[in-house]
Structure formats: structure tokens, C-alpha cells
Short mmCIF file of C-alpha atoms and ligand atoms in Angstrom, two decimals:
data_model
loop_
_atom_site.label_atom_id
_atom_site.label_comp_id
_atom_site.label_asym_id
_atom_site.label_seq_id
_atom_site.Cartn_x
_atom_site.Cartn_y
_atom_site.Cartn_z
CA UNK A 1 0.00 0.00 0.00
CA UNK A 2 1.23 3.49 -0.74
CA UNK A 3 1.94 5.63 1.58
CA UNK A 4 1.85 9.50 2.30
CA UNK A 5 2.77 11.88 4.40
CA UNK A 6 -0.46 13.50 4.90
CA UNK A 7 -3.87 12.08 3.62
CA UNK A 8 -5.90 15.05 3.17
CA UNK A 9 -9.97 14.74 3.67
CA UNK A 10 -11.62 16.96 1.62
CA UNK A 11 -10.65 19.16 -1.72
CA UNK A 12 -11.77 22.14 -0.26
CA UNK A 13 -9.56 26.01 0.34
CA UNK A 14 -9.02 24.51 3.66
CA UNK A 15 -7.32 21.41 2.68
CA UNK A 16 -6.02 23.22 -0.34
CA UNK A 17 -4.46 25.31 1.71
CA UNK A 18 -2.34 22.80 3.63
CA UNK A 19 -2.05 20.93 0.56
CA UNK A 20 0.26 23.74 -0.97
CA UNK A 21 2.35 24.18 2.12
CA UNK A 22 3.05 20.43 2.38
CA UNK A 23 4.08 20.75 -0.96
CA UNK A 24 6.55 23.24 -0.02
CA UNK A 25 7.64 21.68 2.41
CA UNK A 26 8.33 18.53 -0.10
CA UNK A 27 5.59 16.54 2.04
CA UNK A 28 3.35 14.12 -0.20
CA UNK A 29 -0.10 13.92 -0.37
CA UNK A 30 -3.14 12.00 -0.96
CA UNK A 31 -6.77 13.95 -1.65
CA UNK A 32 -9.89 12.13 -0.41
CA UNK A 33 -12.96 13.97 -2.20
CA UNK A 34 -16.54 12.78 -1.95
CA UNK A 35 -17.46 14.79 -4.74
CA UNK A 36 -16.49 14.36 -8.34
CA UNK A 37 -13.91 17.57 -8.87
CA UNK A 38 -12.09 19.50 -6.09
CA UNK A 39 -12.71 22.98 -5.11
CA UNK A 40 -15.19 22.52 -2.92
CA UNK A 41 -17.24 25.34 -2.09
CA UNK A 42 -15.88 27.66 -4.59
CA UNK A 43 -15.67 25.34 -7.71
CA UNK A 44 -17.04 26.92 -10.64
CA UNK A 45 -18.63 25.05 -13.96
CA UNK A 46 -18.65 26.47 -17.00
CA UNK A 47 -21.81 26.93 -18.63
CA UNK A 48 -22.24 28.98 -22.07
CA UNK A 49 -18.67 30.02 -21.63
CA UNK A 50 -19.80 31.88 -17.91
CA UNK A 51 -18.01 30.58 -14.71
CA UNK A 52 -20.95 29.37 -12.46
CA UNK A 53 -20.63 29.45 -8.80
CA UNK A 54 -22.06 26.09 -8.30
CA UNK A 55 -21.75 26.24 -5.11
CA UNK A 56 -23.15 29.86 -4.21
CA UNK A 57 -22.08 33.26 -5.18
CA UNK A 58 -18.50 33.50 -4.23
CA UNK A 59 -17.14 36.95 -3.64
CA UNK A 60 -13.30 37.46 -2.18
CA UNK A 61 -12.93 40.08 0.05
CA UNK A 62 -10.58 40.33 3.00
CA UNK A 63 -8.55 42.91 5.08
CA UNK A 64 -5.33 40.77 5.61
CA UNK A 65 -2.79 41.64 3.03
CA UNK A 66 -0.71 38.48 3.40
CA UNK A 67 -4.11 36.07 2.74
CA UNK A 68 -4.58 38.76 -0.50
CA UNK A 69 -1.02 38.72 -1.35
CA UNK A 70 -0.68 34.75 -1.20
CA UNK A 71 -4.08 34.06 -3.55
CA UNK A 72 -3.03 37.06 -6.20
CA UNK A 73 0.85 34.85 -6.02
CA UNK A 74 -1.70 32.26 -7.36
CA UNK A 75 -4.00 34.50 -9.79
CA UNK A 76 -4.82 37.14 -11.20
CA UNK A 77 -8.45 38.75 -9.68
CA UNK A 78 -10.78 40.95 -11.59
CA UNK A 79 -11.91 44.63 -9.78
CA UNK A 80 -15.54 43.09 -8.80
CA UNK A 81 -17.18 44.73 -6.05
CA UNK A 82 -20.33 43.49 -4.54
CA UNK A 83 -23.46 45.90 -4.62
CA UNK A 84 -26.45 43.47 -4.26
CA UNK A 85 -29.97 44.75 -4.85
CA UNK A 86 -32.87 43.90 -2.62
CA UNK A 87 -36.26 42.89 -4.12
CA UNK A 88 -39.09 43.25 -1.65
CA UNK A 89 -42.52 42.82 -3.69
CA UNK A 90 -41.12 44.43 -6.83
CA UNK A 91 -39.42 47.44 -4.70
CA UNK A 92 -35.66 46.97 -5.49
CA UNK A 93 -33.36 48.77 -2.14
CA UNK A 94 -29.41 48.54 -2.35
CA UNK A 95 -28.02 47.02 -0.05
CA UNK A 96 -25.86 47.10 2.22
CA UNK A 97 -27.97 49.04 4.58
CA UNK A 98 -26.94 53.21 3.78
CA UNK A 99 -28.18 56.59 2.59
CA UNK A 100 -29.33 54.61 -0.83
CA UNK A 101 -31.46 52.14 1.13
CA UNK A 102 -32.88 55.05 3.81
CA UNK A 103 -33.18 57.23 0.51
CA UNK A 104 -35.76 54.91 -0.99
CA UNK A 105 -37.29 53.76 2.15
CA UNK A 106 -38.58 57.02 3.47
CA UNK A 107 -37.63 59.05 0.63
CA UNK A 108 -35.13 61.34 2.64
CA UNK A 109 -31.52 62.39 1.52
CA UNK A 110 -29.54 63.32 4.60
CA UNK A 111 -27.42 61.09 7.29
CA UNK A 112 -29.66 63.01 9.47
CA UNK A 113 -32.26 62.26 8.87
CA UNK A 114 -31.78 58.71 8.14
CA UNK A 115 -30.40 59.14 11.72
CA UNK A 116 -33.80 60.25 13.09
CA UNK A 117 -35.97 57.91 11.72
CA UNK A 118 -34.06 55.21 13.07
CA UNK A 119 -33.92 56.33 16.34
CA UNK A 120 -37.75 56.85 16.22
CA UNK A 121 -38.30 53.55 15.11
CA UNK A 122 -35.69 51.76 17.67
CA UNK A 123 -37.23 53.38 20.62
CA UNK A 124 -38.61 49.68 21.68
CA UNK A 125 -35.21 48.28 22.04
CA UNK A 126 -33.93 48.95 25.56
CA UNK A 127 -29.65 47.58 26.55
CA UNK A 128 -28.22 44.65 24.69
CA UNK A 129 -30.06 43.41 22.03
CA UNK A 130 -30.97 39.73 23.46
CA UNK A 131 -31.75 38.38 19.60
CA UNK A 132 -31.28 38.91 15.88
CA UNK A 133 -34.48 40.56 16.02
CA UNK A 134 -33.30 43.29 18.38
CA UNK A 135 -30.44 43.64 17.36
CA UNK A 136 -31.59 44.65 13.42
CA UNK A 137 -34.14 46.92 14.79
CA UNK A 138 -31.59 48.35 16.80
CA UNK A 139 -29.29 48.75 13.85
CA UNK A 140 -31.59 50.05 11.14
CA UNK A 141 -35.30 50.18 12.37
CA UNK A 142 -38.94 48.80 12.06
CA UNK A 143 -39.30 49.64 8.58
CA UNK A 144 -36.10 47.91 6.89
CA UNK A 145 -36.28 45.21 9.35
CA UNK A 146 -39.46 43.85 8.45
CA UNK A 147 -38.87 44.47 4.77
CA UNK A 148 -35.43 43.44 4.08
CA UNK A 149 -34.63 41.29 6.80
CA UNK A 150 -37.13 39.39 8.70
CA UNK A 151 -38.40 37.51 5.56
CA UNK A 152 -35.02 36.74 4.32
CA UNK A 153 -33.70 35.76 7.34
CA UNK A 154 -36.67 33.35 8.16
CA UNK A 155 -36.19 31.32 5.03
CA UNK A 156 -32.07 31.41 5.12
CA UNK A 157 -32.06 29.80 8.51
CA UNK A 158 -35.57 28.50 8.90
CA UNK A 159 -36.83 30.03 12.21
CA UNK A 160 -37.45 32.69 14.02
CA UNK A 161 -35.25 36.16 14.32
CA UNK A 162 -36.09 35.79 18.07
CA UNK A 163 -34.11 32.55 17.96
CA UNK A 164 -30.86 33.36 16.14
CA UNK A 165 -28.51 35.08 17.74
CA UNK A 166 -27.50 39.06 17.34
CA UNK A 167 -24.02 38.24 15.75
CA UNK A 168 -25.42 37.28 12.20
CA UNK A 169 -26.67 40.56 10.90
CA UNK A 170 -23.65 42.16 12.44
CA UNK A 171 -22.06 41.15 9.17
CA UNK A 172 -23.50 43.46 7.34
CA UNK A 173 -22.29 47.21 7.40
CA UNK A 174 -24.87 49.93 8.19
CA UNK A 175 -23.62 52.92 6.31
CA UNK A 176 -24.74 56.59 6.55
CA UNK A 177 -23.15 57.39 3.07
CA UNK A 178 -24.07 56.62 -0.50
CA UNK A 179 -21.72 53.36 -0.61
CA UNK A 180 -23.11 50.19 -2.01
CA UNK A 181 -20.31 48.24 -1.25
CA UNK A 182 -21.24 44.89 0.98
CA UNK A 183 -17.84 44.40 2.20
CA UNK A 184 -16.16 46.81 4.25
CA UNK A 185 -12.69 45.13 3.81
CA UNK A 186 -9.76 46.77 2.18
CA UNK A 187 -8.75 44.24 -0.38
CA UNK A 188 -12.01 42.72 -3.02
CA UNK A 189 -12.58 40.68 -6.43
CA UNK A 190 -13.08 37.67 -7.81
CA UNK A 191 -10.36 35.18 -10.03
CA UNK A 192 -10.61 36.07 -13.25
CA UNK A 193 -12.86 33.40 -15.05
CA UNK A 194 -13.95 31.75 -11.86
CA UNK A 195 -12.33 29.91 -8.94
CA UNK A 196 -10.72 26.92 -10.80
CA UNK A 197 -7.74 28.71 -11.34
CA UNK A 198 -7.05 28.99 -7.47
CA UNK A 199 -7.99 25.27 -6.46
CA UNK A 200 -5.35 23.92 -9.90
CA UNK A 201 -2.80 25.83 -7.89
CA UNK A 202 -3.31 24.80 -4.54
CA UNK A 203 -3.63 20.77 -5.10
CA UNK A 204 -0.67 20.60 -7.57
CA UNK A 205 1.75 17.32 -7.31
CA UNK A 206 -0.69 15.59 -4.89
CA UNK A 207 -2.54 12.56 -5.84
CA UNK A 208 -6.01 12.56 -6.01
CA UNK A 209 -9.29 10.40 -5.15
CA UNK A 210 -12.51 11.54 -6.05
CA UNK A 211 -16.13 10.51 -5.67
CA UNK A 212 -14.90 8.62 -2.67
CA UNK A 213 -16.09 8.81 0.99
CA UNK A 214 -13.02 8.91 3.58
CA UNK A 215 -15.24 7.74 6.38
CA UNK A 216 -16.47 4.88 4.27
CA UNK A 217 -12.71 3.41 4.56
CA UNK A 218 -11.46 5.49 7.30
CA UNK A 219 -9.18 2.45 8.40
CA UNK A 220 -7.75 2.35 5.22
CA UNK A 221 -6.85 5.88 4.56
CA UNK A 222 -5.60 5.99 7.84
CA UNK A 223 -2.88 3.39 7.38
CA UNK A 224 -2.11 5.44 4.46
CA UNK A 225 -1.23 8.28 5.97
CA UNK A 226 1.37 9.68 8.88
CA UNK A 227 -1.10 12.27 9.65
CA UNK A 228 -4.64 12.93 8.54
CA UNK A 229 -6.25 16.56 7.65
CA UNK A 230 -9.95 16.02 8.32
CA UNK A 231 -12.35 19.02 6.25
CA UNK A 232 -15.32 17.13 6.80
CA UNK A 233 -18.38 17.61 9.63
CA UNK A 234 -17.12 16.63 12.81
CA UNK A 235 -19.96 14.50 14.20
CA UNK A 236 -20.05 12.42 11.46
CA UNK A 237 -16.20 12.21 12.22
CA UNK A 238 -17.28 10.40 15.52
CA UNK A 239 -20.10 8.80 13.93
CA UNK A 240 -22.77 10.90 15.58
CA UNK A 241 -21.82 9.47 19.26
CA UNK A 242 -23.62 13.31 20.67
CA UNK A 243 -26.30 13.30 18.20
CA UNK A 244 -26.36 15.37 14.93
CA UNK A 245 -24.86 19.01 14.71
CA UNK A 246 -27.48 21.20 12.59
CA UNK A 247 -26.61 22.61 9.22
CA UNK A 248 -28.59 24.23 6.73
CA UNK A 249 -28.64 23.11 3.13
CA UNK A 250 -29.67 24.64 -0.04
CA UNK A 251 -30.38 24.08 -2.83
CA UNK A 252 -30.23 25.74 -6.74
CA UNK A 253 -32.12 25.55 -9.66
CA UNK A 254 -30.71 27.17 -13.10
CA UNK A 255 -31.94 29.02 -16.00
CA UNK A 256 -30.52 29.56 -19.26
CA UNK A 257 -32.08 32.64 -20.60
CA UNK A 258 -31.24 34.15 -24.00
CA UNK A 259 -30.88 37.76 -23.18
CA UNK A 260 -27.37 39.09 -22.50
CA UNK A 261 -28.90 41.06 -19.33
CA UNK A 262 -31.01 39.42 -17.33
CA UNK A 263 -31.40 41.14 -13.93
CA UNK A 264 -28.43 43.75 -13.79
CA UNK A 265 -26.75 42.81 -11.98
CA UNK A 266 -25.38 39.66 -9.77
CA UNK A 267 -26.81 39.41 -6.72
CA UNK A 268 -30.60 40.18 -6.30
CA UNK A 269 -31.79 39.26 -2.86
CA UNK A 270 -35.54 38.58 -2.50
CA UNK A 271 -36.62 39.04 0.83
CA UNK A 272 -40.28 38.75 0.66
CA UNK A 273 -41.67 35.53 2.88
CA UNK A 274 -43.96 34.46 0.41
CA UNK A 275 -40.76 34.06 -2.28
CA UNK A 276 -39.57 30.64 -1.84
CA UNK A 277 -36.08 31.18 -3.05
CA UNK A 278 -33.64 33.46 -1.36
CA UNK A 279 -31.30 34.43 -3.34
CA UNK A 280 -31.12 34.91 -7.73
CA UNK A 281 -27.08 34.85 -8.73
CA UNK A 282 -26.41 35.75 -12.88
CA UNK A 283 -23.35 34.51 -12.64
CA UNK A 284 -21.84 36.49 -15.86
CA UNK A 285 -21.66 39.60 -14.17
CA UNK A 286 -19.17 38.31 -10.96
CA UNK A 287 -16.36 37.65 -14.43
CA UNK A 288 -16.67 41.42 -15.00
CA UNK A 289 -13.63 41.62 -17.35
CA UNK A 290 -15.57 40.20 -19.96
CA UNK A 291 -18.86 42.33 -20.98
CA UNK A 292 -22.31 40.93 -19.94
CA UNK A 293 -23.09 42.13 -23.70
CA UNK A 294 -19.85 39.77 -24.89
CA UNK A 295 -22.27 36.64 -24.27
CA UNK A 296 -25.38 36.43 -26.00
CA UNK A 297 -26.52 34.20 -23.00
CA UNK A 298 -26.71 34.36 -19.22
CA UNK A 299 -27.04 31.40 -16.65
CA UNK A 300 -29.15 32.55 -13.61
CA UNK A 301 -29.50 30.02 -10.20
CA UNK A 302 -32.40 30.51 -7.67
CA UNK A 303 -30.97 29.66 -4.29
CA UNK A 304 -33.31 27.98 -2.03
CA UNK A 305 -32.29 27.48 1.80
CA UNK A 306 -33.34 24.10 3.34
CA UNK A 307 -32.88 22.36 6.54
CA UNK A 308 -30.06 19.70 6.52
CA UNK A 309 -30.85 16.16 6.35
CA UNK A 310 -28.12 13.18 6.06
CA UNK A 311 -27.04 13.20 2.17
CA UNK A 312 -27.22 17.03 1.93
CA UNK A 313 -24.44 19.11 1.51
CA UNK A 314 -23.97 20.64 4.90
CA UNK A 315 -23.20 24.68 3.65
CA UNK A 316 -24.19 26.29 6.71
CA UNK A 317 -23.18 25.72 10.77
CA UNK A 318 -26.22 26.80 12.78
CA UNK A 319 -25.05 29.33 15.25
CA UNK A 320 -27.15 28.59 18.36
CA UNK A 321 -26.57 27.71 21.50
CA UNK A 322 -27.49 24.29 21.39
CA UNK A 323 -25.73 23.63 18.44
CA UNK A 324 -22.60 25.54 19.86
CA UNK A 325 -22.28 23.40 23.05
CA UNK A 326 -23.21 20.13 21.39
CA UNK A 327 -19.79 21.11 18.73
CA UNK A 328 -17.98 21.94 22.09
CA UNK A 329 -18.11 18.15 23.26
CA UNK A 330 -17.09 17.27 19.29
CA UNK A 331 -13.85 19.33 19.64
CA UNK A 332 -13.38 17.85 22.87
CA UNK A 333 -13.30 14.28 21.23
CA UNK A 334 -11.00 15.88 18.26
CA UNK A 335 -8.34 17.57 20.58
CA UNK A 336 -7.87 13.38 21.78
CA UNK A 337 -7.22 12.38 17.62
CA UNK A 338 -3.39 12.98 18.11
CA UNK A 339 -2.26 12.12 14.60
CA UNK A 340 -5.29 14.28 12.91
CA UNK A 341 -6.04 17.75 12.65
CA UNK A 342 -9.72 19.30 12.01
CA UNK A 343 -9.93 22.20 9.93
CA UNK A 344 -12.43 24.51 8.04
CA UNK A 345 -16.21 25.28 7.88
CA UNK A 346 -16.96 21.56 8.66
CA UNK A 347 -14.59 20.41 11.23
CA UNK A 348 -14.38 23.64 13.07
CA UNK A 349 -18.62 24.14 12.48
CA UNK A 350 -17.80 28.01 11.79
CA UNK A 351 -19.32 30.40 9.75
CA UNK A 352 -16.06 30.70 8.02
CA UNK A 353 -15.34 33.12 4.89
CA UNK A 354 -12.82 32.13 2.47
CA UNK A 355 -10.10 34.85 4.12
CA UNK A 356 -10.86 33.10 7.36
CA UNK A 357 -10.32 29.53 6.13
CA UNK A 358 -6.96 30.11 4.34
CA UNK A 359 -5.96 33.00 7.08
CA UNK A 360 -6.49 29.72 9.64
CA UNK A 361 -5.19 27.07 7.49
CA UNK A 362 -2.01 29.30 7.27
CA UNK A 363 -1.25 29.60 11.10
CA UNK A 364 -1.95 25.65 11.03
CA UNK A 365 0.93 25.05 8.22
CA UNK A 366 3.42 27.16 10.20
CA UNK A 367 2.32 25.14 13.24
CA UNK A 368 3.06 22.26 11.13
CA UNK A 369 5.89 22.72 9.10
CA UNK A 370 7.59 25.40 11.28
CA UNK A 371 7.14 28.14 8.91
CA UNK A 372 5.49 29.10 5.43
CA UNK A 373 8.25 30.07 3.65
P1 FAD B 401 -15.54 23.08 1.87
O1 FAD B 401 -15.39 24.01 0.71
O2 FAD B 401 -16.92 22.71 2.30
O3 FAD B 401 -14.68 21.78 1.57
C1 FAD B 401 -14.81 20.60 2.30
C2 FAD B 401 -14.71 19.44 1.31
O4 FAD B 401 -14.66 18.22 2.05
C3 FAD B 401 -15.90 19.34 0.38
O5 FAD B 401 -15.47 19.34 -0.95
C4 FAD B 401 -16.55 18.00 0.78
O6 FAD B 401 -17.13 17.31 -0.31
C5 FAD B 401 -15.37 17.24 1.34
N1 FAD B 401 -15.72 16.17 2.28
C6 FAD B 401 -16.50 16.29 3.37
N2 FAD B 401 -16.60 15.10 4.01
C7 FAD B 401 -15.85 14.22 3.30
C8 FAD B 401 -15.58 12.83 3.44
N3 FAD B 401 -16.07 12.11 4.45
N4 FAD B 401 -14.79 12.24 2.52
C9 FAD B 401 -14.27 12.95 1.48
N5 FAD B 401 -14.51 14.27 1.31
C10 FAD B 401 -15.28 14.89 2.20
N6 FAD B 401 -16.95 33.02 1.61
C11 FAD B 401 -16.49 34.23 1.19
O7 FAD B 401 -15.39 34.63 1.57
N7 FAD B 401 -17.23 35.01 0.34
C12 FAD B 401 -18.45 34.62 -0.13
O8 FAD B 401 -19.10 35.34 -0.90
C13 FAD B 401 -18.95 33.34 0.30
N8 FAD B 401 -20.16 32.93 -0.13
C14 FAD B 401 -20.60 31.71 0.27
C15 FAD B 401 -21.85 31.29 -0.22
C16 FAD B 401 -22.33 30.05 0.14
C17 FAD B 401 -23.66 29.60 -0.38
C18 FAD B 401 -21.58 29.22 1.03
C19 FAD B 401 -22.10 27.89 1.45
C20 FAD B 401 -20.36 29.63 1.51
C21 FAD B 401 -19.86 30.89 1.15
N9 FAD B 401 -18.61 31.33 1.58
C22 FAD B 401 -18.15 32.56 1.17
C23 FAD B 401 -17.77 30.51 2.48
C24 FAD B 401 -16.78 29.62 1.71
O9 FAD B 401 -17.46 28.73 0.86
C25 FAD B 401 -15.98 28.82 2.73
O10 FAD B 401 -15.33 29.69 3.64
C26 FAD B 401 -14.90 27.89 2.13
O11 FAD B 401 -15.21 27.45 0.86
C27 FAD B 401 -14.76 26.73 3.08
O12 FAD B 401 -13.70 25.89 2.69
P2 FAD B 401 -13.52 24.50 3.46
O13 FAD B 401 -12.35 23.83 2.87
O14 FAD B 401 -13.51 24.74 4.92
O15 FAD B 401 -14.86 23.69 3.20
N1 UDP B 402 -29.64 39.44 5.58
C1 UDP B 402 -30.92 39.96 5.47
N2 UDP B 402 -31.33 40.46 4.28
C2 UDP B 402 -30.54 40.48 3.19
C3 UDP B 402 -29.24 39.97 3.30
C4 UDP B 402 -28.81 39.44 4.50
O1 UDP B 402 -31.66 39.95 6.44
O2 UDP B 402 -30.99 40.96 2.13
C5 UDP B 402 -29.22 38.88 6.88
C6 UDP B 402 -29.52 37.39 7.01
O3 UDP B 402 -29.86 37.14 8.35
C7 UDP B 402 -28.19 36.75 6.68
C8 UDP B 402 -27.23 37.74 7.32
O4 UDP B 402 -27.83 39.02 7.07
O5 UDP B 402 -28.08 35.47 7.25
C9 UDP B 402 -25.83 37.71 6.76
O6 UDP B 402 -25.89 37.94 5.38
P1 UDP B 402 -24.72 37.52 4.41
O7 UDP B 402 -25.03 38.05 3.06
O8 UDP B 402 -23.45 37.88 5.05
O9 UDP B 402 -24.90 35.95 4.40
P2 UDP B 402 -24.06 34.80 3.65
O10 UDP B 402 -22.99 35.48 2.83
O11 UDP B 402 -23.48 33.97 4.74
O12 UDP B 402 -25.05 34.05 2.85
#
């Protein structure tokens, strides 16, 4: 049997990640993907000669030069920036939350104003907000709360804003300028034609297995291995001994329309209840080096959000309590595997963006190999 120095679970940035140091560090390596290409998350498929996010819009954004510096060392990004559009019954608000949004809402033009209304409508919300709820009516009012982010919020985790904690819409910025910029990091864009490009980089020289399921020979792929990288969900890791962690899934449906244009622009964000779907993505306008007009066609994916069940893709951890303390006993378990380490949105059950997951996988490799260089 061959053997490797690391056996790597999971073709994700995570394990990419520590692929490419090992690498470096003239380690070998063995990729176990249950899916049938690697990427993970961010892998893109080409449809009509447009890279679709297959796995979700995908937007790069981050404030730590050396993550920016080390994925620009392996490609080149485009200048995207993401401006998303809400779509409440036909009304279309920009989003992030600023004067554009406040503008529309209540049709005034100053930060003062916007200022006012706010504070009129957050007069209900006495000390810490104790809920999401709470804490968005704290942030930006009655109004935009129950128009842009009750609905939405409802269908992308499935219940209540009352029940999900305060720290989720704290990821949005609330602006008082005319900025329609969602991130507020200093570094943003997207690979130029898709993500492919990154993930062809990161799991060069190692030997790859897909559409295979480490867990369904973990003895084997153990013995093949000095040490093990584990991407996966942790509680299937230890078989469930707790009971199951809670994800959310979704799911996405595609169009092919033949219009060069079909919605403007990327991301449109349909907050209504009554919408099934949360999210529409036309995916030609993320690849924004190349015309929308330079295509005659345009690929555009519904998202719909759905509750986890086993044989889902787990996307999302479930930040509550219940889920928090039930990963705590998990990581207990883990900190015991000596010979394997647990990384990325899976293993760690964190809402992880891709900064954070290569920004962690980095201070892992030096941990590792003693250094990145
Ligand atoms: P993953 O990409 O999930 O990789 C884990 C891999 O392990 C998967 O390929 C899986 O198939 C494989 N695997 C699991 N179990 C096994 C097993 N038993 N055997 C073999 N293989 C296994 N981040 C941003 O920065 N910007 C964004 O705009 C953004 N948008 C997002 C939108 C959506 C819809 C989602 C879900 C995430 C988004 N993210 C975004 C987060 C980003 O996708 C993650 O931070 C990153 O891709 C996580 O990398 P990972 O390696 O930890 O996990
Ligand atoms: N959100 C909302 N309305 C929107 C967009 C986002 O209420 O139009 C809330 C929702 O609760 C969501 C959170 O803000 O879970 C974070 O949004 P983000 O776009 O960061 O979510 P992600 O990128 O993880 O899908």
C-alpha cells in the first residue's frame, strides 16, 4: 500500500491550503474527495462560456494583506465589487444598509435624517439586544427590518429572528453614506474566469481520489497516511456518538435565458416571505472583465435554503446555542485524535469566509511545518 505523508480529507480552500504548504515543504499527499472535482465550495462550472458558482455566489474580500497577497501569487483577480440589490414585492433597495437604502425607504436624503428615523423607530429596544431581532431593529429600524430582513432571514435559517442570535446581521455594514459596497474590507474581487484557477494551484503534485467517501474506509486511509487533515463535519467524524450538529442546506435551480442582461446585476436578494427562493445569482456579471453584452446568453441560479438532512451538503453551521455546546463536546473528542487535525467550515462548524479559512489554514501550516516560507 502506498503511503503519504499527509492524507488530506476533503478538496476544499481549507485542505487546499495545507495541501500547498506540504508541498513546499516537499511533504506528499493524498486527496480524499466525496465529490467528483475539487474545489469545494468555490468550484465553478462552465456553462455557455460563464463561470458558475455552483456552489453559491462567491465573492473574495478580505482585510489581511498576506491572505490577499498569497491568492493574487496564485491568480490574477478581476476589480468586482459586490453591490447586491434587494427585491421586496417588486421594490428593489441597495443594499448594504446606507443613505441609498434610507433614501428609498422614506424618501429622505440626509445622514440626518436617516439618523432620526431610526432612532424613532428603535425606541422599543432597551440595553443589549438579546436576539437577531433586536439587534436589526436596533441597527436600522422597524421599517427595513421587516422588509429586508425578517423575511429573508426566516427562510435562510428557517426560524425565528427571536431565535438566532445578534451576531449574524452584524455582518452586514450599516452605512450613513451613498456606498453600495457589501464588504467593508480593504482588499475585493473575484479570479478572473472563476475559482478553478485557485484550487489547480493549490492541489498541484498531490494525488487525487474523487467521488470517494473517507469515512467509508477510514481504516484504510488511515494506514495510508502519517497524519490525517480532516475538512469534513465533525460529528459524522465520531459517527454521531452526541447526536447530529445542525446545518442548513440549499439548494439551486438554473436558468438559461437568451438575453445578454437578465437582472443587472449579480446578486438580487428577494426578501419577501412568500418568495420561496432566497437568493437569484447571474453569474456572468461576478467575471466582470468580460462584458455581460460579450455573451449572447446568461445562466441565472435561484438559491433555495433548506434544513439539513443526512445526504445534503452541509453549507451552513447553525449558530445557536445548542448547536454551539453540542460542537464543544465534538472538539473535545477531536483535541484526543493525536495524529489528525480538524480544519475549516466543517470540522471547526464556523461560519467561516474564504479569508478566514486560508488565514487559519495558514497559522496551522506554520504550526506544522515550522514556517510558510
Ligand atoms: P468546503 O469548501 O466545504 O470543503 C470541504 C470538502 O470536504 C468538500 O469538498 C466536501 O465534499 C469534502 N468532504 C466532506 N466530508 C468528506 C468525506 N467524508 N470524505 C471525502 N470528502 C469529504 N466566503 C467568502 O469569503 N465570500 C463569499 O461570498 C462566500 N459565499 C458563500 C456562499 C455560500 C452559499 C456558502 C455555502 C459559503 C460561502 N462562503 C463565502 C464561504 C466559503 O465557501 C468557505 O469559507 C470555504 O469554501 C470553506 O472551505 P472549506 O475547505 O472549509 O470547506
Ligand atoms: N440578511 C438579510 N437580508 C438580506 C441579506 C442578509 O436579512 O438581504 C441577513 C440574514 O440574516 C443573513 C445575514 O444578514 O443570514 C448575513 O448575510 P450575508 O449576506 O453575510 O450571508 P451569507 O454570505 O453567509 O449568505
Amino acid at each position: 500500500m502506498k503511503k503519504f505523508d499527509y492524507v488530506i480529507v476533503g478538496g476544499g480552500l481549507f485542505g487546499g491550503v495545507m495541501a500547498w504548504y506540504a508541498r513546499k515543504n516537499g511533504k506528499t499527499c493524498l486527496i480524499v474527495e466525496k465529490r467528483k472535482q475539487l474545489g469545494g465550495n468555490i468550484y465553478c462550472e462552465d456553462i455557455e462560456g460563464i463561470p458558475v458558482h455552483r456552489y453559491g455566489a462567491h465573492i473574495f474580500h478580505t482585510s489581511d494583506k498576506n491572505v490577499w497577497q498569497f491568492v493574487n501569487g496564485l491568480v490574477e483577480f478581476n476589480r468586482y465589487t459586490n453591490c447586491p440589490v434587494a427585491n421586496y414585492h417588486g421594490e428593489m433597495y441597495n443594499m448594504p444598509f446606507n443613505m441609498n437604502t434610507f433614501s428609498k425607504m422614506w424618501g429622505i436624503s440626509t445622514p440626518e435624517e436617516a439618523r432620526a428615523k431610526i432612532e424613532e423607530q428603535r425606541a422599543g429596544i432597551f440595553g443589549q439586544p438579546a436576539n437577531l431581532e433586536e439587534q436589526a431593529i436596533s441597527l436600522v429600524g422597524t421599517d427595513i427590518y421587516e422588509k429586508l430582513i425578517k423575511g429573508y432571514t426566516e427562510k435562510q435559517w428557517g426560524r425565528a429572528c427571536k431565535e438566532l442570535p445578534s451576531f449574524i446581521i452584524k455582518r452586514l455594514p450599516v452605512r450613513y453614506t451613498y456606498d453600495n459596497n457589501y464588504f467593508n474590507d480593504r482588499y475585493q474581487g473575484i479570479p478572473i474566469g472563476g475559482y478553478n484557477g485557485i484550487t489547480e494551484k493549490l492541489f498541484e503534485g498531490c494525488e487525487v481520489m474523487l467521488e470517494t467517501d473517507y469515512l467509508a474506509d477510514k481504516k484504510t486511509f488511515d494506514a495510508m497516511g502519517d497524519r490525517i487533515i480532516y475538512t469534513g463535519t465533525i460529528d459524522a467524524y465520531f459517527n454521531y456518538r452526541y447526536g447530529k450538529l445542525e446545518y442548513r442546506s440549499l439548494r439551486f435551480e438554473d436558468d438559461i435565458f437568451d438575453v445578454d442582461n437578465y437582472q443587472g446585476v449579480a446578486v438580487v436578494n428577494h426578501t419577501a416571505r412568500e418568495v420561496p427562493y432566497t437568493r437569484t445569482i447571474e453569474h456572468k456579471h461576478f467575471n466582470c472583465t468580460v462584458p455581460y453584452s460579450e455573451i449572447p446568453k446568461t445562466v441565472v441560479t435561484r438559491e433555495y435554503s433548506v434544513a439539513w438532512e443526512e445526504g445534503m451538503e452541509p453549507y451552513y453551521p447553525v449558530n445557536d446555542e445548542k448547536n454551539q455546546e453540542l460542537y464543544q463536546k465534538y472538539a473535545e473528542l477531536g483535541a484526543g485524535e493525536k495524529n489528525v487535525m480538524f480544519g475549516g467550515r466543517l470540522a471547526e462548524y464556523k461560519y467561516y469566509d474564504m479569508d478566514k479559512v486560508i488565514e487559519s489554514a495558514m497559522k496551522k501550516a506554520e504550526a506544522e511545518f515550522g514556517s510558510l516560507a
